[in-house]
Amino acid sequence: MPFSHHSHSGQFCLHAKDDLEAIVKTAIRKGMETLALTEHMPRDQEKDLYPEEIEAGRTPDSLLETFDEYYKEARRLQASYSLQIDILVGVETEWIRPASEQIIGSLLKEYGFDTVIGSVHHVHGIPTDFDRATYERARDVSGGTDERLYANYYDAQLKMLEAVRPPIVGHFDVIRLLSDHPNTSMKKHEVVWSRISRNLSFISSYGGMLEINSAALRKGMSEPYPQGEICQEFLKMNGDFVLSDDSHSVAQVGFGFKRTVEFMERIGVQKVMVLQRGLMTRDPRFPGVFGRPVAVKDLESNHAFFEAQRTAANSRS
């Protein structure tokens, strides 16, 4: 797979590994054509720090300083490797509470991002994909069932979507990761499925794109984010998709992309969009960045990334 629209590095994210430049070099070596750098936005309250950040002595002020360092380094890498790969410099949002809108708005004004991934990692201010203990706490606050937590998650997601209108919506159904039955159909919960359909309709209405995110596969799930039934619902709305590995280390760059292509072919996704820098503009908030459609059927046969995967597999056999 020659594109990824979502990535992190250990240089600027404590739950990741490896320097940002190492991530870029690995993507080049694997034959990627486009890579979006999308470190997490800084959180502005002490109570939102993760355990590894507290242990490392991080503060909201230092997170902001680290993010500024990230942006400068990302732009340097974008220029340095421009002849080898098209790098997009972006950010992944954190929607923790309604006040998050002001922080995101300030970041968008201060930094000239190429793209934004709109994600939700918290419900009722509690992380839902960090570990099982915090997931259970968020579930208890939501009413004690996965179904109620899912409903609260998609309500929070809608608020994020309405406020930010992100060009890319990150791991749409990540809420299922630590649930009791992460691979179960969402259609069995009418209160949840109606919210999913509602959110997808809103994303389609403003031209947003869902990322098909292979990180779910390396975390032991049977399908990427989002599940096939969600992708098929979005297809009915003429929605567009991008591809992401959500890598947090050099070892994860491009992980699971072959299975992801097979998944897309199975559920009927015929094309994906790749964001590129150029003369055209898809979203006026991000001038000079446009989307180019690529047929899914052409991905595996026409790109060096898959040839490298086949060569590696043959050498091990």
XYZ file of N, CA and C in Angstrom, residues 9-251:
729
model
N 5.116 8.985 16.195
C 6.511 8.630 16.452
C 6.807 8.737 17.943
N 7.780 7.959 18.379
C 8.197 8.015 19.776
C 8.895 9.313 20.141
N 9.335 10.048 19.151
C 9.991 11.330 19.400
C 9.017 12.349 19.997
N 7.744 12.224 19.624
C 6.766 13.221 20.060
C 5.524 12.608 20.722
N 5.533 11.298 20.906
C 4.389 10.599 21.513
C 4.944 9.492 22.400
N 4.675 9.555 23.698
C 5.331 8.643 24.640
C 4.841 7.204 24.540
N 3.682 6.961 23.921
C 3.256 5.569 23.756
C 3.644 5.012 22.380
N 4.507 5.734 21.685
C 5.041 5.264 20.403
C 6.544 5.022 20.535
N 7.176 4.605 19.435
C 8.610 4.338 19.408
C 9.232 4.990 18.166
N 10.537 5.204 18.223
C 11.344 5.626 17.079
C 11.149 7.103 16.715
N 12.207 7.680 16.159
C 12.192 9.078 15.758
C 11.309 9.284 14.528
N 10.825 10.502 14.387
C 9.961 10.821 13.259
C 10.680 10.615 11.930
N 11.948 10.971 11.851
C 12.688 10.794 10.604
C 12.826 9.319 10.258
N 12.956 8.464 11.278
C 13.042 7.022 11.028
C 11.730 6.501 10.442
N 10.609 7.042 10.910
C 9.309 6.658 10.348
C 9.258 7.029 8.868
N 9.698 8.241 8.542
C 9.686 8.711 7.157
C 10.596 7.841 6.288
N 11.805 7.568 6.764
C 12.743 6.759 5.982
C 12.204 5.350 5.748
N 11.524 4.796 6.726
C 10.949 3.464 6.565
C 9.846 3.475 5.514
N 9.021 4.513 5.529
C 7.969 4.620 4.521
C 8.563 4.719 3.118
N 9.640 5.468 2.986
C 10.314 5.578 1.685
C 10.879 4.232 1.261
N 11.539 3.564 2.184
C 12.149 2.259 1.872
C 11.098 1.237 1.445
N 9.902 1.346 2.012
C 8.837 0.397 1.686
C 8.036 0.799 0.448
N 8.428 1.890 -0.184
C 7.796 2.285 -1.435
C 6.539 3.115 -1.300
N 6.309 3.703 -0.137
C 5.137 4.565 0.006
C 5.322 5.849 -0.783
N 4.220 6.344 -1.305
C 4.236 7.580 -2.084
C 3.772 8.783 -1.271
N 2.892 8.545 -0.303
C 2.356 9.624 0.525
C 2.316 9.161 1.978
N 2.740 10.042 2.877
C 2.695 9.747 4.307
C 2.247 11.005 5.046
N 1.176 10.884 5.821
C 0.724 11.991 6.659
C 1.292 11.815 8.063
N 1.930 12.857 8.566
C 2.440 12.892 9.930
C 1.366 13.563 10.784
N 0.882 12.855 11.802
C -0.322 13.330 12.503
C -0.202 13.090 14.009
N 0.746 13.765 14.635
C 0.878 13.592 16.084
C -0.354 14.134 16.814
N -0.576 13.611 18.015
C -1.723 14.030 18.820
C -1.609 15.505 19.202
N -2.732 16.175 19.219
C -2.748 17.555 19.700
C -2.463 17.573 21.204
N -1.893 18.643 21.707
C -1.618 18.724 23.147
C -2.911 18.870 23.946
N -2.945 18.249 25.113
C -4.068 18.387 26.038
C -3.733 19.460 27.070
N -4.732 20.213 27.469
C -4.463 21.434 28.243
C -4.793 21.321 29.729
N -5.155 20.124 30.205
C -5.483 19.972 31.618
C -4.671 18.837 32.239
N -4.209 19.047 33.454
C -3.408 18.051 34.158
C -4.138 16.717 34.265
N -5.425 16.763 34.492
C -6.183 15.525 34.692
C -6.283 14.680 33.428
N -5.915 15.246 32.289
C -5.976 14.501 31.027
C -4.644 13.852 30.655
N -3.624 14.034 31.481
C -2.334 13.399 31.209
C -2.431 11.895 31.388
N -1.726 11.157 30.520
C -1.675 9.700 30.634
C -0.581 9.302 31.631
N -0.667 8.083 32.188
C 0.310 7.663 33.202
C 1.763 7.813 32.763
N 2.077 7.480 31.507
C 3.470 7.585 31.059
C 3.920 9.036 30.975
N 2.973 9.947 30.734
C 3.306 11.371 30.692
C 3.559 11.906 32.105
N 2.745 11.463 33.045
C 2.956 11.865 34.437
C 4.302 11.348 34.938
N 4.592 10.097 34.628
C 5.860 9.489 35.055
C 7.060 10.223 34.459
N 6.909 10.710 33.232
C 8.000 11.417 32.560
C 8.056 12.902 32.921
N 7.163 13.343 33.801
C 7.174 14.732 34.230
C 6.569 15.711 33.248
N 5.735 15.209 32.348
C 5.111 16.097 31.379
C 4.021 16.939 32.040
N 3.790 18.109 31.462
C 2.727 19.015 31.892
C 1.999 19.502 30.639
N 0.821 20.100 30.796
C 0.169 20.668 29.618
C 1.050 21.656 28.863
N 1.827 22.456 29.587
C 2.720 23.411 28.922
C 3.812 22.686 28.134
N 4.365 21.626 28.706
C 5.430 20.915 27.992
C 4.874 20.147 26.797
N 3.621 19.691 26.887
C 3.004 19.035 25.733
C 2.859 20.017 24.575
N 2.522 21.243 24.899
C 2.400 22.269 23.861
C 3.762 22.565 23.240
N 4.801 22.621 24.061
C 6.152 22.843 23.548
C 6.578 21.685 22.648
N 6.267 20.465 23.077
C 6.610 19.286 22.274
C 5.886 19.304 20.941
N 4.624 19.732 20.956
C 3.874 19.780 19.703
C 4.477 20.807 18.751
N 4.910 21.925 19.287
C 5.534 22.942 18.447
C 6.825 22.401 17.824
N 7.588 21.644 18.605
C 8.802 21.013 18.086
C 8.458 20.006 16.987
N 7.375 19.262 17.211
C 6.922 18.315 16.189
C 6.625 19.030 14.873
N 5.874 20.103 14.948
C 5.474 20.793 13.724
C 6.694 21.279 12.941
N 7.652 21.840 13.630
C 8.854 22.337 12.969
C 9.650 21.189 12.336
N 9.774 20.078 13.066
C 10.515 18.934 12.533
C 9.776 18.316 11.354
N 8.458 18.251 11.428
C 7.679 17.686 10.328
C 7.844 18.515 9.056
N 7.843 19.829 9.190
C 8.038 20.678 8.010
C 9.458 20.529 7.462
N 10.420 20.341 8.338
C 11.798 20.121 7.872
C 11.880 18.824 7.066
N 11.276 17.774 7.580
C 11.308 16.495 6.882
C 10.535 16.569 5.564
N 9.449 17.306 5.565
C 8.668 17.470 4.343
C 9.531 18.069 3.232
N 10.327 19.070 3.586
C 11.195 19.713 2.597
C 12.378 18.824 2.227
N 12.966 18.174 3.227
C 14.180 17.385 2.999
C 13.934 16.176 2.108
N 12.752 15.568 2.218
C 12.472 14.331 1.484
C 11.434 14.526 0.380
N 11.249 15.759 -0.062
C 10.187 16.066 -1.020
C 10.346 15.346 -2.354
N 11.570 14.987 -2.712
C 11.784 14.281 -3.988
C 11.562 12.779 -3.862
N 11.401 12.285 -2.638
C 11.245 10.852 -2.424
C 9.857 10.444 -1.949
N 9.149 11.355 -1.302
C 7.832 11.023 -0.778
C 7.064 12.322 -0.536
N 5.756 12.257 -0.736
C 4.906 13.416 -0.467
C 4.457 13.341 0.995
N 4.964 14.227 1.811
C 4.643 14.249 3.236
C 3.606 15.318 3.507
N 2.558 14.926 4.226
C 1.552 15.864 4.691
C 1.768 16.087 6.184
N 1.711 17.315 6.614
C 1.902 17.635 8.026
C 0.532 17.935 8.636
N 0.135 17.093 9.574
C -1.192 17.231 10.148
C -1.210 17.051 11.646
N -2.403 16.827 12.161
C -2.607 16.657 13.599
C -3.800 15.726 13.810
N -3.744 14.943 14.868
C -4.899 14.152 15.279
C -5.532 14.840 16.484
N -6.821 15.126 16.385
C -7.492 15.853 17.442
C -7.790 14.960 18.649
N -7.989 15.620 19.774
C -8.475 14.988 20.995
C -9.765 15.703 21.373
N -10.892 14.990 21.336
C -12.164 15.585 21.739
C -12.523 14.996 23.103
N -12.213 15.728 24.161
C -12.396 15.224 25.518
C -13.659 15.789 26.145
N -13.943 17.038 25.833
C -15.112 17.745 26.365
C -15.410 18.904 25.410
N -16.560 19.555 25.527
C -16.891 20.640 24.591
C -15.816 21.714 24.473
N -15.092 21.981 25.569
C -14.043 23.004 25.519
C -12.911 22.628 24.575
N -12.840 21.358 24.161
C -11.809 20.941 23.206
C -11.917 21.714 21.901
N -13.113 22.162 21.580
C -13.315 22.909 20.335
C -12.442 24.153 20.280
N -12.310 24.853 21.395
C -11.509 26.080 21.427
C -10.029 25.773 21.210
N -9.548 24.681 21.804
C -8.139 24.310 21.652
C -7.854 23.936 20.206
N -8.734 23.145 19.627
C -8.548 22.736 18.233
C -8.572 23.959 17.319
N -9.510 24.856 17.561
C -9.591 26.062 16.748
C -8.334 26.906 16.830
N -7.768 26.992 18.026
C -6.531 27.764 18.201
C -5.377 27.126 17.441
N -5.296 25.811 17.493
C -4.224 25.111 16.776
C -4.358 25.297 15.267
N -5.590 25.235 14.771
C -5.796 25.400 13.335
C -5.420 26.803 12.873
N -5.613 27.783 13.744
C -5.242 29.158 13.393
C -3.732 29.365 13.449
N -3.087 28.723 14.421
C -1.660 28.955 14.628
C -0.786 28.189 13.653
N -1.205 26.971 13.309
C -0.384 26.117 12.450
C -1.070 25.911 11.100
N -0.299 25.946 10.054
C -0.846 25.740 8.722
C -0.828 24.274 8.339
N -1.700 23.486 8.925
C -1.712 22.048 8.667
C -2.121 21.742 7.234
N -1.663 20.589 6.767
C -2.098 20.079 5.467
C -3.377 19.263 5.594
N -3.603 18.682 6.775
C -4.808 17.896 7.009
C -5.021 17.729 8.502
N -6.200 17.275 8.864
C -6.556 17.025 10.263
C -7.315 15.710 10.346
N -6.965 14.908 11.328
C -7.727 13.694 11.622
C -8.591 13.979 12.843
N -9.886 13.829 12.695
C -10.802 14.035 13.806
C -11.069 12.731 14.527
N -10.571 12.621 15.751
C -10.707 11.386 16.525
C -11.302 11.659 17.895
N -11.871 10.618 18.468
C -12.383 10.665 19.833
C -11.771 9.497 20.596
N -11.073 9.805 21.696
C -10.465 8.783 22.545
C -11.030 8.784 23.956
N -11.996 9.673 24.236
C -12.539 9.821 25.582
C -14.065 9.874 25.530
N -14.685 9.343 26.571
C -16.109 9.507 26.803
C -16.285 9.920 28.259
N -17.029 10.984 28.480
C -17.183 11.562 29.825
C -15.818 11.921 30.421
N -14.893 12.337 29.561
C -13.568 12.728 30.016
C -12.660 11.574 30.387
N -13.075 10.345 30.103
C -12.319 9.151 30.493
C -11.791 8.465 29.236
N -10.508 8.106 29.185
C -9.979 7.403 28.012
C -10.696 6.068 27.810
N -10.979 5.739 26.556
C -11.706 4.497 26.269
C -10.896 3.476 25.478
N -9.712 3.846 25.011
C -8.892 2.876 24.273
C -7.480 2.792 24.842
N -7.299 3.236 26.095
C -5.984 3.196 26.731
C -5.740 1.853 27.415
N -6.631 1.449 28.286
C -6.548 0.132 28.909
C -7.945 -0.297 29.353
N -8.054 -1.552 29.764
C -9.358 -2.106 30.113
C -9.953 -1.405 31.340
N -9.114 -1.036 32.292
C -9.622 -0.416 33.520
C -10.331 0.903 33.241
N -9.714 1.756 32.424
C -10.355 3.038 32.118
C -11.571 2.835 31.216
N -11.514 1.835 30.318
C -12.690 1.526 29.502
C -13.870 1.164 30.399
N -13.627 0.299 31.387
C -14.699 -0.120 32.282
C -15.234 1.053 33.100
N -14.359 1.972 33.477
C -14.814 3.145 34.227
C -15.726 4.010 33.363
N -15.336 4.207 32.090
C -16.185 4.979 31.175
C -17.513 4.259 30.948
N -17.457 2.942 30.882
C -18.695 2.166 30.693
C -19.624 2.292 31.902
N -19.049 2.239 33.093
C -19.858 2.390 34.306
C -20.541 3.755 34.346
N -19.785 4.806 33.998
C -20.353 6.148 34.003
C -21.458 6.282 32.954
N -21.332 5.527 31.876
C -22.304 5.601 30.783
C -23.576 4.812 31.058
N -23.566 3.987 32.092
C -24.764 3.196 32.390
C -24.503 1.721 32.588
N -23.246 1.299 32.428
C -22.880 -0.066 32.785
C -22.870 -1.085 31.677
N -23.202 -0.713 30.447
C -23.179 -1.661 29.339
C -22.366 -1.099 28.179
N -21.844 -2.016 27.353
C -21.141 -1.583 26.148
C -22.074 -0.764 25.260
N -23.319 -1.189 25.171
C -24.273 -0.499 24.312
C -24.428 0.968 24.704
N -24.550 1.241 25.991
C -24.702 2.627 26.433
C -23.414 3.420 26.208
N -22.271 2.787 26.439
C -21.007 3.482 26.191
C -20.849 3.785 24.711
N -21.183 2.822 23.850
C -21.116 3.060 22.414
C -21.985 4.262 22.030
N -23.198 4.303 22.571
C -24.112 5.400 22.238
C -23.534 6.738 22.681
N -22.972 6.771 23.878
C -22.359 8.009 24.371
C -21.157 8.399 23.518
N -20.388 7.398 23.081
C -19.221 7.660 22.224
C -19.656 8.315 20.917
N -20.673 7.748 20.276
C -21.086 8.303 18.985
C -21.757 9.661 19.142
N -22.350 9.934 20.298
C -22.867 11.282 20.551
C -21.711 12.277 20.689
N -20.656 11.872 21.405
C -19.476 12.737 21.526
C -18.810 12.928 20.166
N -18.780 11.864 19.380
C -18.185 11.959 18.050
C -18.943 12.955 17.179
N -20.267 12.948 17.268
C -21.051 13.889 16.474
C -20.723 15.331 16.854
N -20.562 15.593 18.142
C -20.213 16.946 18.575
C -18.863 17.361 17.989
N -17.914 16.429 17.971
C -16.613 16.704 17.360
C -16.774 16.980 15.872
N -17.544 16.150 15.192
C -17.730 16.313 13.756
C -18.361 17.665 13.421
N -19.366 18.048 14.181
C -20.052 19.316 13.917
C -19.141 20.512 14.182
N -18.281 20.384 15.192
C -17.412 21.503 15.543
C -16.198 21.620 14.635
N -15.622 20.489 14.251
C -14.340 20.483 13.540
C -14.489 20.235 12.047
N -15.461 19.408 11.661
C -15.610 18.965 10.271
C -14.262 18.492 9.711
N -13.668 17.514 10.345
C -12.338 17.082 9.911
C -12.365 16.457 8.519
N -11.379 16.725 7.703
C -11.340 16.092 6.384
C -11.217 14.574 6.464
N -10.552 14.078 7.527
C -10.428 12.641 7.754
C -10.970 12.328 9.141
N -11.828 11.319 9.227
C -12.351 10.874 10.516
C -11.556 9.640 10.935
N -10.899 9.733 12.093
C -9.998 8.684 12.539
C -10.713 7.533 13.219
N -10.210 6.321 12.966
C -10.706 5.056 13.559
C -12.124 5.213 14.104
N -13.051 5.302 13.169
C -14.451 5.650 13.442
C -15.055 4.841 14.576
N -14.767 3.550 14.652
C -15.374 2.679 15.659
C -14.346 2.118 16.639
N -13.341 2.911 16.990
C -12.315 2.457 17.936
C -12.908 2.132 19.306
N -14.104 2.596 19.597
C -14.742 2.337 20.877
C -14.910 0.839 21.135
N -14.941 0.019 20.104
C -15.141 -1.422 20.296
C -13.875 -2.158 20.720
N -12.725 -1.502 20.679
C -11.442 -2.170 20.886
C -11.382 -2.952 22.188
N -11.763 -2.352 23.297
C -11.618 -2.978 24.617
C -12.942 -3.479 25.172
N -13.936 -3.594 24.319
C -15.255 -4.058 24.747
C -15.248 -5.564 24.974
N -16.353 -6.071 25.496
C -16.458 -7.505 25.759
C -16.446 -8.313 24.461
N -17.030 -7.760 23.408
C -17.136 -8.479 22.131
C -16.795 -7.519 20.989
N -15.509 -7.257 20.770
C -15.106 -6.212 19.820
C -15.436 -6.487 18.357
N -15.683 -7.751 18.004
C -15.950 -8.071 16.602
C -17.433 -8.265 16.301
N -18.287 -8.004 17.285
C -19.722 -8.175 17.116
C -20.314 -7.075 16.236
N -21.312 -7.438 15.452
C -21.997 -6.470 14.610
C -22.641 -5.376 15.453
N -22.489 -4.143 14.996
C -23.122 -3.022 15.676
C -24.617 -2.950 15.362
N -25.052 -3.645 14.340
C -26.450 -3.584 13.950
C -27.367 -4.229 14.979
N -26.805 -5.044 15.846
C -27.629 -5.702 16.862
C -28.092 -4.705 17.925
N -27.441 -3.543 17.987
C -27.815 -2.502 18.943
C -28.456 -1.350 18.171
N -29.761 -1.305 18.113
C -30.443 -0.283 17.322
C -30.087 1.126 17.792
N -29.969 1.295 19.119
C -29.651 2.619 19.649
C -28.256 3.068 19.202
N -27.382 2.106 18.939
C -26.028 2.409 18.478
C -26.012 2.597 16.965
N -26.636 1.662 16.249
C -26.592 1.723 14.789
C -27.247 2.995 14.251
N -28.298 3.458 14.893
C -28.938 4.692 14.436
C -27.986 5.873 14.573
N -27.165 5.863 15.611
C -26.185 6.933 15.802
C -25.051 6.817 14.791
N -24.628 5.602 14.504
C -23.601 5.391 13.489
C -24.072 5.936 12.145
N -25.287 5.563 11.750
C -25.833 6.028 10.471
C -25.953 7.546 10.448
N -26.391 8.125 11.561
C -26.503 9.579 11.676
C -25.152 10.262 11.479
N -24.125 9.744 12.139
C -22.797 10.352 12.038
C -22.229 10.201 10.635
N -22.415 9.023 10.038
C -21.931 8.817 8.675
C -22.609 9.779 7.709
N -23.899 9.993 7.897
C -24.632 10.913 7.031
C -24.073 12.326 7.151
N -23.730 12.723 8.365
C -23.171 14.064 8.539
C -21.800 14.171 7.882
N -20.963 13.157 8.052
C -19.630 13.161 7.428
C -19.771 13.288 5.909
N -20.675 12.515 5.349
C -20.894 12.565 3.903
C -21.381 13.943 3.466
N -22.209 14.598 4.302
C -22.817 15.876 3.924
C -21.788 16.982 3.737
N -20.675 16.918 4.478
C -19.671 17.984 4.318
C -18.443 17.519 3.530
N -18.462 16.293 3.030
C -17.365 15.806 2.205
C -16.211 15.215 2.977
N -16.446 14.820 4.227
C -15.400 14.176 5.006
C -15.127 12.754 4.528
N -13.978 12.224 4.907
C -13.585 10.887 4.495
C -13.319 10.019 5.727
N -13.683 8.747 5.633
C -13.350 7.783 6.678
C -11.996 7.163 6.367
N -11.157 7.038 7.384
C -9.943 6.266 7.162
C -10.261 4.796 7.405
N -9.737 3.950 6.518
C -9.723 2.511 6.776
C -8.374 2.233 7.402
N -8.404 1.907 8.675
C -7.230 1.930 9.544
C -6.833 0.506 9.923
N -5.663 0.093 9.466
C -5.228 -1.290 9.669
C -4.744 -1.578 11.082
N -4.655 -0.562 11.952
C -4.166 -0.782 13.317
C -5.030 -1.788 14.069
N -6.323 -1.853 13.728
C -7.195 -2.817 14.398
C -6.701 -4.242 14.202
N -6.082 -4.519 13.061
C -5.610 -5.877 12.771
C -4.431 -6.256 13.661
N -3.511 -5.324 13.881
C -2.372 -5.649 14.751
C -2.771 -5.698 16.217
N -3.960 -5.218 16.525
C -4.465 -5.303 17.892
C -5.378 -6.507 18.089
N -5.388 -7.394 17.093
C -6.089 -8.663 17.227
C -7.523 -8.686 16.774
N -7.988 -7.642 16.131
C -9.372 -7.601 15.679
C -9.497 -8.232 14.293
N -10.700 -8.634 13.948
C -10.892 -9.390 12.710
C -10.966 -8.514 11.473
N -11.298 -7.241 11.643
C -11.397 -6.302 10.526
C -10.738 -4.986 10.915
N -10.325 -4.215 9.925
C -9.796 -2.877 10.237
C -10.891 -2.002 10.842
N -10.506 -0.807 11.304
C -11.492 0.226 11.604
C -11.848 0.912 10.285
N -13.126 1.202 10.029
C -14.279 0.676 10.731
C -14.690 -0.681 10.165
N -15.573 -1.372 10.881
C -16.060 -2.670 10.434
C -16.673 -2.573 9.044
N -16.693 -3.725 8.378
C -17.200 -3.764 7.018
C -18.610 -3.220 6.876
N -19.486 -3.531 7.821
C -20.871 -3.079 7.713
C -20.964 -1.556 7.790
N -20.060 -0.937 8.523
C -20.043 0.527 8.604
C -19.540 1.112 7.290
N -18.484 0.516 6.743
C -17.983 0.971 5.436
C -19.061 0.856 4.369
N -19.805 -0.247 4.377
C -20.848 -0.442 3.374
C -21.966 0.576 3.528
N -22.280 0.938 4.768
C -23.288 1.978 4.998
C -22.795 3.316 4.438
N -21.515 3.606 4.620
C -20.955 4.859 4.104
C -20.906 4.847 2.581
N -20.666 3.690 1.998
C -20.685 3.577 0.540
C -22.061 3.947 -0.025
N -23.122 3.563 0.676
C -24.475 3.897 0.230
C -24.684 5.408 0.189
N -23.889 6.117 0.981
C -23.986 7.577 1.043
C -22.980 8.254 0.118
N -22.318 7.448 -0.750
C -21.293 7.942 -1.671
C -20.098 8.537 -0.932
N -19.798 7.988 0.247
C -18.678 8.469 1.026
C -17.342 7.992 0.487
N -16.294 8.763 0.773
C -14.938 8.429 0.345
C -14.117 7.913 1.525
N -13.074 7.161 1.184
C -12.184 6.563 2.175
C -10.735 6.934 1.877
N -9.917 6.966 2.926
C -8.461 6.995 2.779
C -7.901 5.807 3.544
N -6.632 5.525 3.334
C -5.981 4.380 3.980
C -4.953 4.841 4.989
N -4.891 4.135 6.113
C -3.971 4.504 7.182
C -3.450 3.257 7.877
N -2.193 3.349 8.358
C -1.687 2.270 9.216
C -1.676 2.679 10.689
N -1.842 3.964 10.971
C -1.821 4.462 12.354
C -0.571 3.936 13.065
N 0.543 3.948 12.358
C 1.779 3.369 12.894
C 2.302 4.176 14.064
N 2.836 3.450 15.052
C 3.451 4.054 16.229
C 4.914 3.629 16.356
N 5.472 3.077 15.284
C 6.876 2.664 15.259
C 7.238 2.307 13.828
N 8.542 2.164 13.558
C 8.958 1.777 12.208
C 8.446 0.379 11.866
N 8.326 -0.488 12.867
C 7.867 -1.858 12.620
C 6.411 -1.897 12.166
